[in-house]
Coordinates of C-alpha atoms in Angstrom, one line a residue:
Chain A
M1 CA 56.7 108.0 161.9
R2 CA 59.6 106.3 160.5
Y3 CA 61.3 106.6 156.8
I4 CA 64.0 105.4 157.3
D5 CA 64.8 102.3 158.6
H6 CA 67.8 102.4 160.2
A7 CA 69.3 99.1 160.5
A8 CA 68.9 98.6 157.3
V9 CA 70.5 101.3 155.7
V10 CA 73.8 100.6 158.0
K11 CA 73.8 97.0 156.7
R12 CA 73.5 98.1 152.9
M13 CA 75.9 100.5 153.9
N14 CA 78.4 97.9 155.3
S15 CA 78.6 95.6 151.9
R16 CA 78.6 99.1 149.5
M17 CA 81.5 99.7 152.3
I18 CA 83.4 96.7 151.5
V19 CA 82.1 96.5 148.2
N20 CA 83.8 99.6 147.4
K21 CA 86.8 98.6 149.4
L22 CA 87.6 95.8 147.2
F23 CA 87.2 97.2 143.9
K24 CA 89.6 100.4 145.2
T25 CA 92.5 97.0 145.2
I26 CA 91.4 95.8 142.2
F27 CA 91.8 99.0 140.4
F28 CA 95.2 99.3 142.2
L29 CA 96.2 96.1 141.3
A30 CA 95.2 96.1 137.5
T31 CA 97.1 99.6 137.9
L32 CA 100.5 98.1 139.0
F33 CA 100.2 95.5 136.3
A34 CA 101.3 98.5 134.7
L35 CA 104.4 99.0 136.7
L36 CA 105.8 95.5 136.9
A37 CA 105.5 94.3 133.5
L38 CA 108.5 98.0 133.0
G39 CA 109.7 96.5 135.7
I40 CA 111.0 92.9 134.2
L41 CA 111.4 94.6 131.3
F42 CA 113.7 96.9 132.4
Y43 CA 114.6 93.9 134.5
R44 CA 115.7 91.1 131.8
I45 CA 117.3 93.4 129.3
I46 CA 119.3 94.8 132.2
S47 CA 121.1 91.5 133.3
Q48 CA 121.2 90.1 130.4
G49 CA 122.9 92.8 128.3
V50 CA 124.7 94.1 131.0
G51 CA 127.7 91.8 130.0
Y52 CA 128.2 92.4 126.9
L53 CA 128.4 95.8 127.6
S54 CA 131.8 97.8 127.3
L55 CA 133.9 99.7 125.2
D56 CA 134.9 97.8 123.3
F57 CA 130.5 97.5 122.6
L58 CA 130.9 100.7 121.5
L59 CA 133.7 100.8 119.2
N60 CA 133.3 97.7 117.6
F61 CA 131.9 97.7 113.9
G62 CA 128.9 94.8 113.6
S63 CA 130.3 91.7 113.0
R64 CA 129.5 88.1 112.6
F65 CA 131.2 86.5 116.1
P66 CA 128.9 87.7 119.1
E67 CA 131.3 88.7 121.1
K68 CA 132.7 91.2 119.0
A69 CA 130.3 92.2 117.6
G70 CA 129.7 96.7 117.8
I71 CA 127.3 99.4 118.0
K72 CA 130.0 101.5 116.6
A73 CA 128.2 101.8 112.5
A74 CA 124.5 101.9 113.7
L75 CA 125.4 104.6 116.5
V76 CA 127.2 107.1 114.3
G77 CA 124.5 106.5 112.2
S78 CA 121.1 107.2 114.5
L79 CA 123.4 110.2 115.0
W80 CA 123.9 111.4 110.7
M81 CA 120.3 109.9 110.9
M82 CA 119.1 112.4 113.6
A83 CA 120.9 115.9 112.3
V84 CA 119.1 115.4 109.3
V85 CA 115.6 114.8 111.0
A86 CA 115.8 116.9 114.0
P87 CA 116.2 120.5 112.0
V88 CA 113.8 118.8 108.9
S89 CA 111.0 118.4 111.0
L90 CA 111.7 121.5 113.7
I91 CA 110.9 124.1 110.7
L92 CA 108.1 122.3 109.1
G93 CA 106.7 121.5 112.6
V94 CA 107.1 125.2 113.9
G95 CA 106.5 127.1 111.1
S96 CA 103.1 125.3 109.8
A97 CA 102.3 125.5 114.5
I98 CA 102.7 129.4 113.4
Y99 CA 101.1 129.1 110.2
L100 CA 97.7 127.1 112.0
E101 CA 98.1 129.5 115.1
E102 CA 98.2 132.8 114.0
Y103 CA 97.4 133.1 110.2
A104 CA 95.2 130.7 109.6
K105 CA 91.7 132.1 109.0
K106 CA 88.7 130.1 109.4
S107 CA 88.6 128.4 105.6
K108 CA 87.5 125.5 104.6
L109 CA 91.3 124.7 103.3
N110 CA 92.6 125.3 106.7
D111 CA 90.6 123.5 108.8
F112 CA 91.2 121.3 106.5
I113 CA 95.1 121.2 106.8
R114 CA 94.2 120.1 110.6
M115 CA 92.0 117.4 110.5
N116 CA 94.9 116.2 107.9
I117 CA 97.5 117.2 110.2
A118 CA 95.2 114.3 112.9
N119 CA 94.4 111.9 110.3
L120 CA 98.6 111.5 109.4
A121 CA 99.0 111.0 113.2
G122 CA 97.0 108.1 112.4
V123 CA 98.4 105.9 109.9
P124 CA 101.2 103.1 110.6
S125 CA 104.4 104.0 110.7
V126 CA 105.4 100.9 108.0
V127 CA 103.4 102.6 105.8
F128 CA 105.3 106.2 105.9
G129 CA 108.2 103.6 105.2
L130 CA 106.2 102.5 101.8
L131 CA 106.0 106.5 101.0
G132 CA 110.1 107.5 101.4
L133 CA 110.6 104.1 100.0
T134 CA 108.5 104.9 96.8
I135 CA 109.9 108.9 96.8
F136 CA 112.7 109.8 98.4
V137 CA 114.1 106.8 98.4
R138 CA 113.6 105.7 93.9
A139 CA 111.3 109.3 93.0
L140 CA 113.6 111.3 94.0
A141 CA 117.2 108.6 93.7
L142 CA 118.2 109.1 97.3
G143 CA 118.9 105.5 97.8
N144 CA 118.6 103.8 100.9
S145 CA 120.6 107.2 102.2
I146 CA 120.7 109.0 105.2
L147 CA 118.6 112.1 103.6
A148 CA 116.1 109.5 102.2
A149 CA 115.4 108.3 106.1
G150 CA 116.0 111.2 107.5
F151 CA 113.2 113.0 105.3
T152 CA 111.1 109.6 105.8
M153 CA 111.5 109.9 109.7
S154 CA 110.8 114.3 110.2
L155 CA 107.8 113.1 108.2
L156 CA 106.8 110.6 110.3
I157 CA 106.7 112.8 112.9
L158 CA 105.7 115.6 112.1
P159 CA 101.7 115.9 113.1
V160 CA 102.9 115.5 116.7
I161 CA 105.7 117.7 116.9
I162 CA 102.8 120.2 114.5
V163 CA 100.5 119.5 117.3
A164 CA 103.2 120.5 120.1
S165 CA 104.2 123.9 119.0
Q166 CA 100.3 124.4 118.1
E167 CA 99.5 123.7 121.9
S168 CA 102.6 126.0 123.8
I169 CA 101.5 128.9 120.4
R170 CA 98.7 128.9 122.3
A171 CA 99.5 129.2 126.0
V172 CA 100.8 132.4 124.7
P173 CA 99.2 135.3 126.1
N174 CA 97.3 137.3 124.1
E175 CA 97.5 139.7 126.5
L176 CA 101.3 140.0 124.9
R177 CA 100.5 140.3 121.8
E178 CA 98.3 143.4 122.5
A179 CA 100.9 144.5 123.8
S180 CA 103.4 144.3 121.1
Y181 CA 101.0 145.9 118.5
G182 CA 100.6 148.6 120.7
M183 CA 104.1 149.1 120.6
G184 CA 104.0 149.7 117.2
A185 CA 105.2 146.4 116.0
T186 CA 104.1 144.5 113.0
K187 CA 102.4 140.6 112.8
W188 CA 106.1 139.1 112.3
Q189 CA 108.1 141.3 114.3
T190 CA 105.4 139.9 117.0
I191 CA 105.8 136.5 116.1
A192 CA 109.5 136.6 116.0
K193 CA 110.0 138.9 119.0
V194 CA 107.2 138.1 121.4
V195 CA 105.6 134.7 121.0
L196 CA 108.2 132.4 119.6
P197 CA 110.4 133.3 122.8
S198 CA 108.0 132.9 125.3
A199 CA 106.7 129.5 123.2
I200 CA 110.0 127.8 122.6
P201 CA 110.6 125.7 125.6
G202 CA 107.2 124.1 124.8
I203 CA 108.1 123.4 121.6
L204 CA 111.1 122.5 123.0
T205 CA 110.0 119.8 125.1
G206 CA 107.7 118.1 122.3
G207 CA 110.1 118.2 119.6
I208 CA 112.4 116.2 121.6
L209 CA 110.2 113.7 122.7
A210 CA 108.8 113.9 118.9
L211 CA 112.5 112.9 117.4
S212 CA 113.7 110.0 120.5
R213 CA 110.5 108.7 119.0
A214 CA 112.3 109.3 115.6
I215 CA 115.5 107.2 117.2
G216 CA 113.5 104.0 118.4
E217 CA 111.6 103.8 114.9
T218 CA 112.3 100.8 113.6
A219 CA 109.7 99.7 110.3
P220 CA 110.2 103.2 108.2
L221 CA 113.9 102.0 108.3
V222 CA 113.5 98.2 107.4
V223 CA 111.0 99.1 105.1
I224 CA 112.9 101.6 103.1
G225 CA 115.6 99.2 102.6
I226 CA 118.5 100.5 105.4
P227 CA 120.8 97.9 105.8
V228 CA 122.5 96.3 108.5
I229 CA 126.0 94.3 108.1
I230 CA 128.4 98.5 107.4
Q231 CA 131.5 98.1 108.7
F232 CA 132.1 101.8 107.6
L233 CA 130.8 104.9 109.3
P234 CA 128.8 107.5 106.6
N235 CA 130.7 110.6 105.7
N236 CA 128.3 113.1 103.9
L237 CA 123.9 112.8 104.0
L238 CA 124.2 110.0 100.8
S239 CA 126.2 107.8 102.6
Q240 CA 124.9 104.4 103.3
F241 CA 124.4 103.6 107.2
T242 CA 122.2 101.7 109.6
A243 CA 121.0 102.2 112.9
M244 CA 120.0 101.5 116.1
P245 CA 116.8 100.0 115.8
M246 CA 117.7 98.3 113.5
Q247 CA 120.4 96.8 114.6
I248 CA 118.9 95.4 117.3
F249 CA 116.6 93.8 114.5
D250 CA 119.2 92.1 113.5
W251 CA 120.0 90.7 116.1
A252 CA 117.0 89.7 118.0
K253 CA 116.2 87.7 114.6
R254 CA 119.9 85.2 114.6
P255 CA 119.4 82.0 116.5
Q256 CA 122.6 82.2 118.4
E257 CA 121.2 82.7 122.3
E258 CA 124.8 84.9 122.5
F259 CA 123.3 87.0 119.8
Q260 CA 120.4 87.5 122.5
Y261 CA 123.0 89.2 125.0
V262 CA 124.4 91.5 122.4
A263 CA 120.9 92.5 121.3
S264 CA 120.1 93.4 125.1
A265 CA 123.4 95.6 125.5
G266 CA 121.8 97.5 122.4
I267 CA 119.1 97.8 123.9
I268 CA 120.9 99.5 126.8
V269 CA 122.8 101.9 124.3
L270 CA 119.3 103.2 122.5
M271 CA 117.3 103.3 126.1
I272 CA 120.2 105.5 127.2
F273 CA 120.1 107.5 124.3
L274 CA 116.4 107.9 124.9
L275 CA 116.7 108.9 128.6
L276 CA 118.6 111.5 128.2
M277 CA 116.4 113.0 125.4
N278 CA 113.8 112.9 128.2
S279 CA 115.6 114.2 130.7
I280 CA 116.4 117.1 128.4
A281 CA 113.0 117.6 127.6
V282 CA 111.8 117.6 131.2
I283 CA 114.3 120.1 132.4
I284 CA 113.1 122.0 129.2
R285 CA 109.6 121.9 131.0
N286 CA 111.0 122.6 134.3
K287 CA 113.1 125.5 134.0
F288 CA 112.4 127.6 131.2
Q289 CA 108.2 127.0 131.1
K290 CA 107.2 129.8 132.3
R291 CA 103.4 130.0 133.9
Y292 CA 100.7 133.9 132.9
Chain B
M1 CA 125.3 165.5 115.6
A2 CA 123.4 166.5 112.7
L3 CA 120.9 163.0 112.3
N4 CA 120.2 163.7 115.4
E5 CA 118.9 167.2 115.6
Q6 CA 116.8 165.4 112.8
T7 CA 115.3 163.2 114.7
A8 CA 114.3 165.4 118.1
K9 CA 112.4 167.5 115.4
M10 CA 110.5 164.9 113.6
S11 CA 107.1 164.0 114.9
V12 CA 105.9 160.4 116.1
Q13 CA 103.5 160.5 113.7
E14 CA 106.2 160.8 110.5
M15 CA 108.0 158.5 111.9
I16 CA 106.2 156.0 111.2
A17 CA 104.5 157.7 108.0
K18 CA 108.7 157.4 107.1
Q19 CA 108.8 153.0 108.6
K20 CA 105.8 152.4 106.5
G21 CA 107.6 153.6 103.6
K22 CA 110.2 151.4 104.2
K23 CA 109.8 148.2 101.1
G24 CA 111.1 145.5 103.0
K25 CA 109.3 145.6 105.8
F26 CA 106.6 145.0 103.9
W27 CA 108.1 142.5 101.6
V28 CA 108.4 140.5 105.0
E29 CA 104.5 140.8 106.6
K30 CA 103.8 140.1 102.8
S31 CA 105.5 137.2 102.6
I32 CA 105.9 135.4 105.8
P33 CA 102.2 134.3 105.7
I34 CA 102.8 132.4 101.9
I35 CA 106.0 130.5 103.5
L36 CA 104.5 129.3 106.2
F37 CA 101.2 128.1 104.6
L38 CA 103.7 126.0 102.4
I39 CA 105.6 125.2 104.8
A40 CA 101.9 124.3 106.3
S41 CA 101.3 122.1 103.2
I42 CA 103.8 119.9 103.1
S43 CA 101.7 118.0 105.9
V44 CA 99.1 117.7 103.4
L45 CA 101.5 116.4 100.7
T46 CA 102.5 114.3 101.9
T47 CA 98.9 112.4 103.3
F48 CA 98.6 112.8 98.8
G49 CA 101.6 111.4 98.8
I50 CA 101.1 108.5 100.9
V51 CA 97.3 107.6 99.2
F52 CA 98.3 108.1 95.8
T53 CA 101.2 106.0 95.9
L54 CA 100.0 103.4 97.4
I55 CA 96.7 103.4 94.9
F56 CA 99.4 103.5 91.7
E57 CA 101.2 100.6 92.9
T58 CA 98.4 98.9 94.6
F59 CA 96.7 99.2 90.6
E60 CA 99.7 98.1 89.2
F61 CA 99.9 95.2 91.3
F62 CA 95.8 94.4 90.0
K63 CA 97.0 93.9 87.1
R64 CA 98.9 90.7 88.1
V65 CA 96.7 90.1 90.5
P66 CA 92.1 89.4 90.3
F67 CA 91.4 91.6 92.4
L68 CA 88.2 89.4 94.0
D69 CA 91.4 86.6 94.1
Y70 CA 93.0 89.4 96.3
L71 CA 89.4 89.6 98.2
L72 CA 88.5 86.6 98.9
G73 CA 91.2 84.2 99.0
T74 CA 92.6 82.6 101.5
E75 CA 95.6 81.6 100.6
W76 CA 98.8 83.3 101.3
L77 CA 102.0 82.0 99.5
P78 CA 104.1 84.3 97.0
F79 CA 106.6 82.9 97.8
S80 CA 105.7 79.6 95.5
N81 CA 107.4 79.1 92.9
N82 CA 104.7 77.4 90.7
E83 CA 102.1 79.2 92.1
P84 CA 101.7 82.4 93.9
L85 CA 98.9 83.2 95.3
Y86 CA 97.0 86.6 97.4
G87 CA 94.7 85.7 99.1
I88 CA 94.9 88.6 101.7
L89 CA 92.6 86.9 104.2
P90 CA 95.4 85.2 106.1
L91 CA 97.5 88.1 106.7
I92 CA 93.8 90.0 108.1
A93 CA 93.4 87.0 110.0
G94 CA 96.7 87.3 111.4
T95 CA 96.9 91.0 111.9
L96 CA 93.0 90.6 113.8
K97 CA 93.9 87.9 116.7
V98 CA 97.0 90.3 117.8
T99 CA 94.1 92.9 117.8
L100 CA 91.7 90.9 119.9
I101 CA 94.1 89.8 122.4
A102 CA 95.5 92.9 122.5
V103 CA 92.1 94.4 123.7
V104 CA 91.4 91.6 126.2
V105 CA 94.6 92.7 127.6
A106 CA 94.4 96.0 127.8
V107 CA 91.4 97.4 127.5
P108 CA 90.4 96.0 131.2
F109 CA 93.8 97.6 132.5
G110 CA 93.3 100.5 130.6
L111 CA 90.4 101.6 131.9
A112 CA 90.9 99.9 135.1
S113 CA 93.8 101.6 135.8
A114 CA 92.2 104.7 134.5
V115 CA 89.9 104.9 137.2
Y116 CA 92.2 104.4 140.0
L117 CA 94.2 107.8 138.6
S118 CA 91.1 109.5 138.3
E119 CA 88.6 108.6 141.6
F120 CA 91.3 107.1 143.9
A121 CA 93.9 107.5 143.4
N122 CA 95.9 110.0 145.7
D123 CA 98.8 113.1 144.4
K124 CA 101.4 111.2 145.8
T125 CA 100.4 108.0 143.5
R126 CA 99.2 109.8 140.3
R127 CA 102.8 110.9 140.7
V128 CA 104.6 107.9 140.8
I129 CA 102.3 105.9 138.5
K130 CA 101.9 108.8 135.0
P131 CA 105.3 108.9 134.2
V132 CA 105.6 105.0 134.8
L133 CA 102.4 105.4 131.7
E134 CA 104.5 107.9 130.0
V135 CA 108.3 105.7 129.7
L136 CA 105.6 102.6 128.9
A137 CA 104.3 104.9 126.5
G138 CA 108.0 106.1 125.0
I139 CA 109.9 102.9 124.6
P140 CA 110.6 101.5 121.4
T141 CA 108.6 99.2 119.5
I142 CA 111.6 96.4 118.5
V143 CA 112.5 97.0 122.2
Y144 CA 108.5 95.1 122.9
G145 CA 109.2 93.1 120.2
F146 CA 112.5 91.9 122.1
F147 CA 111.3 90.9 125.3
A148 CA 107.9 89.3 123.0
L149 CA 110.5 86.8 122.0
T150 CA 112.8 86.4 124.8
F151 CA 110.8 86.4 127.8
V152 CA 106.7 86.4 127.3
T153 CA 107.2 83.5 125.0
P154 CA 109.1 81.5 126.7
L155 CA 107.2 82.3 130.4
L156 CA 103.6 80.4 128.2
Q157 CA 105.1 78.2 126.4
Q158 CA 105.3 77.0 130.3
F159 CA 102.4 76.9 130.4
I160 CA 100.7 76.4 127.3
P161 CA 102.9 73.1 126.8
G162 CA 101.5 73.3 122.7
L163 CA 103.2 77.1 122.3
K164 CA 104.9 77.7 119.7
I165 CA 108.4 79.8 119.3
F166 CA 106.6 82.1 117.2
N167 CA 103.1 82.0 118.1
A168 CA 99.8 85.2 118.4
L169 CA 99.5 85.0 121.6
S170 CA 103.2 86.3 123.0
P171 CA 102.7 89.1 120.7
G172 CA 99.0 90.2 121.5
I173 CA 100.5 90.4 125.2
V174 CA 102.8 92.1 124.5
V175 CA 101.1 94.7 121.6
G176 CA 98.6 95.2 124.9
I177 CA 101.4 96.1 127.4
M178 CA 102.1 99.3 124.8
I179 CA 98.3 100.2 124.1
L180 CA 98.0 100.4 127.7
P181 CA 99.1 103.4 128.7
M182 CA 97.4 104.9 125.9
I183 CA 94.3 103.5 127.1
A184 CA 94.7 105.3 130.2
S185 CA 95.7 108.3 129.7
L186 CA 93.3 109.2 127.2
S187 CA 90.7 107.6 129.2
E188 CA 91.6 109.2 132.1
D189 CA 91.5 112.5 130.2
A190 CA 87.9 111.9 129.7
M191 CA 87.1 111.0 133.4
T192 CA 88.8 113.9 134.6
S193 CA 87.0 116.7 132.4
V194 CA 83.6 115.5 134.1
P195 CA 82.9 119.0 136.4
K196 CA 83.3 117.7 140.1
S197 CA 80.1 119.3 140.7
I198 CA 78.1 115.9 139.1
R199 CA 80.6 114.1 141.0
E200 CA 80.0 116.4 144.6
G201 CA 76.0 115.5 143.8
A202 CA 75.8 111.8 143.6
L203 CA 78.6 111.9 146.8
A204 CA 76.3 113.7 148.8
L205 CA 73.6 112.1 147.7
G206 CA 75.4 108.7 149.8
A207 CA 76.7 107.1 147.1
T208 CA 80.3 105.0 147.8
K209 CA 82.8 106.4 145.3
L210 CA 83.0 102.9 143.6
E211 CA 79.2 104.1 142.6
V212 CA 80.7 107.3 141.6
A213 CA 83.0 105.9 139.4
M214 CA 80.7 103.6 137.8
K215 CA 76.9 104.8 137.6
V216 CA 77.7 108.6 137.1
V217 CA 81.7 109.3 136.0
L218 CA 82.1 106.2 133.4
P219 CA 79.0 106.8 131.4
A220 CA 79.7 110.7 131.2
A221 CA 82.8 110.0 130.0
L222 CA 82.6 107.0 127.7
S223 CA 82.3 108.6 124.1
G224 CA 86.1 109.9 124.7
I225 CA 86.4 106.2 126.7
M226 CA 85.2 104.3 123.1
A227 CA 87.3 106.8 121.4
S228 CA 90.5 105.8 123.2
I229 CA 89.7 101.8 122.8
V230 CA 89.5 102.7 118.8
L231 CA 92.7 104.6 118.8
A232 CA 94.5 102.2 120.8
I233 CA 92.5 99.4 118.0
S234 CA 93.8 101.3 115.0
R235 CA 97.4 101.6 117.3
A236 CA 97.2 97.7 116.9
I237 CA 96.8 97.1 113.3
G238 CA 99.7 98.8 112.6
E239 CA 102.1 98.0 115.2
T240 CA 105.1 96.1 112.9
M241 CA 107.9 95.3 115.2
I242 CA 106.3 92.8 117.7
V243 CA 104.8 90.8 115.5
S244 CA 107.9 90.4 113.2
L245 CA 110.0 89.3 115.6
A246 CA 107.5 86.9 117.8
G247 CA 104.5 86.7 115.1
G248 CA 106.3 84.4 112.5
S249 CA 106.2 84.1 108.8
T250 CA 102.9 81.7 108.1
P251 CA 100.4 83.8 106.9
R252 CA 97.5 81.7 107.9
F253 CA 93.6 81.6 107.6
D254 CA 92.3 80.3 111.1
G255 CA 91.4 80.8 114.4
D256 CA 95.2 79.0 116.1
L257 CA 96.8 81.4 118.4
T258 CA 99.3 79.1 119.7
G259 CA 101.2 78.8 116.2
S260 CA 103.0 81.0 113.6
I261 CA 101.0 83.5 111.7
Q262 CA 101.7 86.5 109.9
T263 CA 100.2 90.2 110.1
M264 CA 99.7 92.6 106.8
T265 CA 102.7 95.0 108.8
A266 CA 104.7 91.7 109.1
Y267 CA 104.2 90.6 105.3
I268 CA 105.7 94.0 104.8
V269 CA 108.5 93.8 106.9
Q270 CA 109.0 90.2 105.3
V271 CA 109.8 91.3 102.4
S272 CA 111.7 94.3 102.5
T273 CA 113.9 92.7 104.2
G274 CA 114.5 89.7 101.8
D275 CA 116.1 90.2 98.4
A276 CA 112.5 91.0 95.9
G277 CA 113.4 92.8 93.5
Y278 CA 111.8 96.2 92.2
G279 CA 108.9 95.2 89.5
T280 CA 108.6 91.5 90.8
T281 CA 104.6 91.1 92.1
I282 CA 105.7 90.6 95.8
Y283 CA 107.4 93.7 95.6
Y284 CA 103.7 95.8 94.4
S285 CA 102.2 93.3 96.4
I286 CA 103.6 95.4 99.1
Y287 CA 101.9 98.5 98.2
A288 CA 98.4 96.3 98.4
V289 CA 98.6 95.3 101.4
G290 CA 100.5 98.4 103.0
F291 CA 96.3 100.4 101.0
T292 CA 94.8 97.6 102.7
L293 CA 96.9 98.5 106.1
F294 CA 95.8 101.9 106.0
L295 CA 92.1 101.6 105.1
F296 CA 91.8 99.7 108.1
T297 CA 92.8 102.3 110.6
L298 CA 91.7 105.1 108.3
L299 CA 88.9 103.6 109.1
M300 CA 89.2 103.7 112.7
N301 CA 90.4 106.7 113.4
W302 CA 87.3 108.3 111.5
L303 CA 85.6 106.0 113.9
A304 CA 87.5 107.6 116.8
H305 CA 86.6 110.9 115.7
A306 CA 83.1 109.9 115.3
I307 CA 82.8 108.4 118.0
S308 CA 84.1 111.6 120.2
K309 CA 81.7 113.9 118.0
R310 CA 78.4 112.0 118.3
F311 CA 78.5 111.2 121.8
R312 CA 80.3 114.6 122.9
E313 CA 78.5 115.8 126.2
E314 CA 79.0 119.4 127.3
Y315 CA 78.7 120.6 130.2

């Protein structure tokens, strides 16, 4: 007696294999869509902007005339803003992560802090702009200065840095901590001399990626009223300034076609910046990350 | 020399006792947790700051504009000189149009990429595609906005003759491209965490890879996939620069996708770049709109959290 009709199975198997193959191809093509989008985007921006990219473009201030427009004020302004965002967000982010991973006991309050960080990560950046406008620009009377923008951006990327730091602190094996306690070290000594040094590559990688988000973020800057036409370089933290995304936003909005090319050139400069920061992050990750 | 002899004579217990007596260290050990706790509470303060600024300024707004007019009004004309109207529905309609198009683009492509990466691709392909998705996720939204305005819109105009320069379609598609990596990578994580043994069980019964993916892995990873989609929707609702550049500034309460629209976020940007003075109704209106936006995204984030908690399959 035959339980299995071999011919029928083979016949059905063939069609199933064809469907399998077909969908594999469809899925692959769908995956290529992302690749294609990225390719077109890069091609468009480079082909449009590269003609306007020159030393003059880097050294000129903004201008009404596209051929004279430059990104100097915005480039320097972005760097000044990063000089505020980097230390503020890293100190706050790493401090919070150490507290949550090493000190926080299981309590309602600490659970609330954790949940709150997750929620904060989902708040749109434009809402952070409203916070910055009310608290830093108006209530603390910082005006639309580097400091106000820097603080706003720091709070915006804080959840990302906290989560990245928590993960790298958690990845430090407990044996290292126990060995340190065994040698008579106190809790803080263990954290400062054992846990942090081995977690620092991960923290830096996450931190740099978060900073590269802050450098490209536009909406909060628009809301706190960062001006675009700036014909001077900032000289202290309370100076007015402009930033690269703001400048690109302004150029992109202008009706003259030439400004599209100027905007593309600005985007190239911004993307080179991001690329550099990301490469540094990757190098740190590959070079210093220890595996236990 | 004398010191050395003294140390040599001291026993270990004495050394520990001596160390313990040091006041400085004691204070460090006591104060560090407090300092770190204060730092950690800054994130909580930020949330309170957001909620309270939004509530206070929105309250100020509702002193001038009746709440029901805001909630149910179908016309948003804040810049009108004789009779400004503040009905939020046109802005919500704009946001929903863009979000809907984005979801239609991102969900099929995102899920297909996730299935391909987790079930079909070999290591080599994965090593090429995953960084591409990461790069795509790291591109600033202003760049996407520029891309929508200067490339996608003219391209679409060739196929759709009636398409205006500012419309819902082009920013919707580009927002979709922006949230695609999020859906792809979060869904892929959810699928990869389905244990191998379940897959092998199905394969051993004679299932093809597609059948395993569709009938075994996808159902098992459904909560993670749903959560990733909801999170991506939340991101699309809050997206600002793409819609500001390519969506236009005409708030309209209808279903038209080819004409100029305005989203909640784009309105906030429009007022911020204009010269509405501090203390005017228009100034307060951005907080009311911001608060509405905040509630929308908060709801989505909670939904995502609830989905992944409620329907999680434990192995």
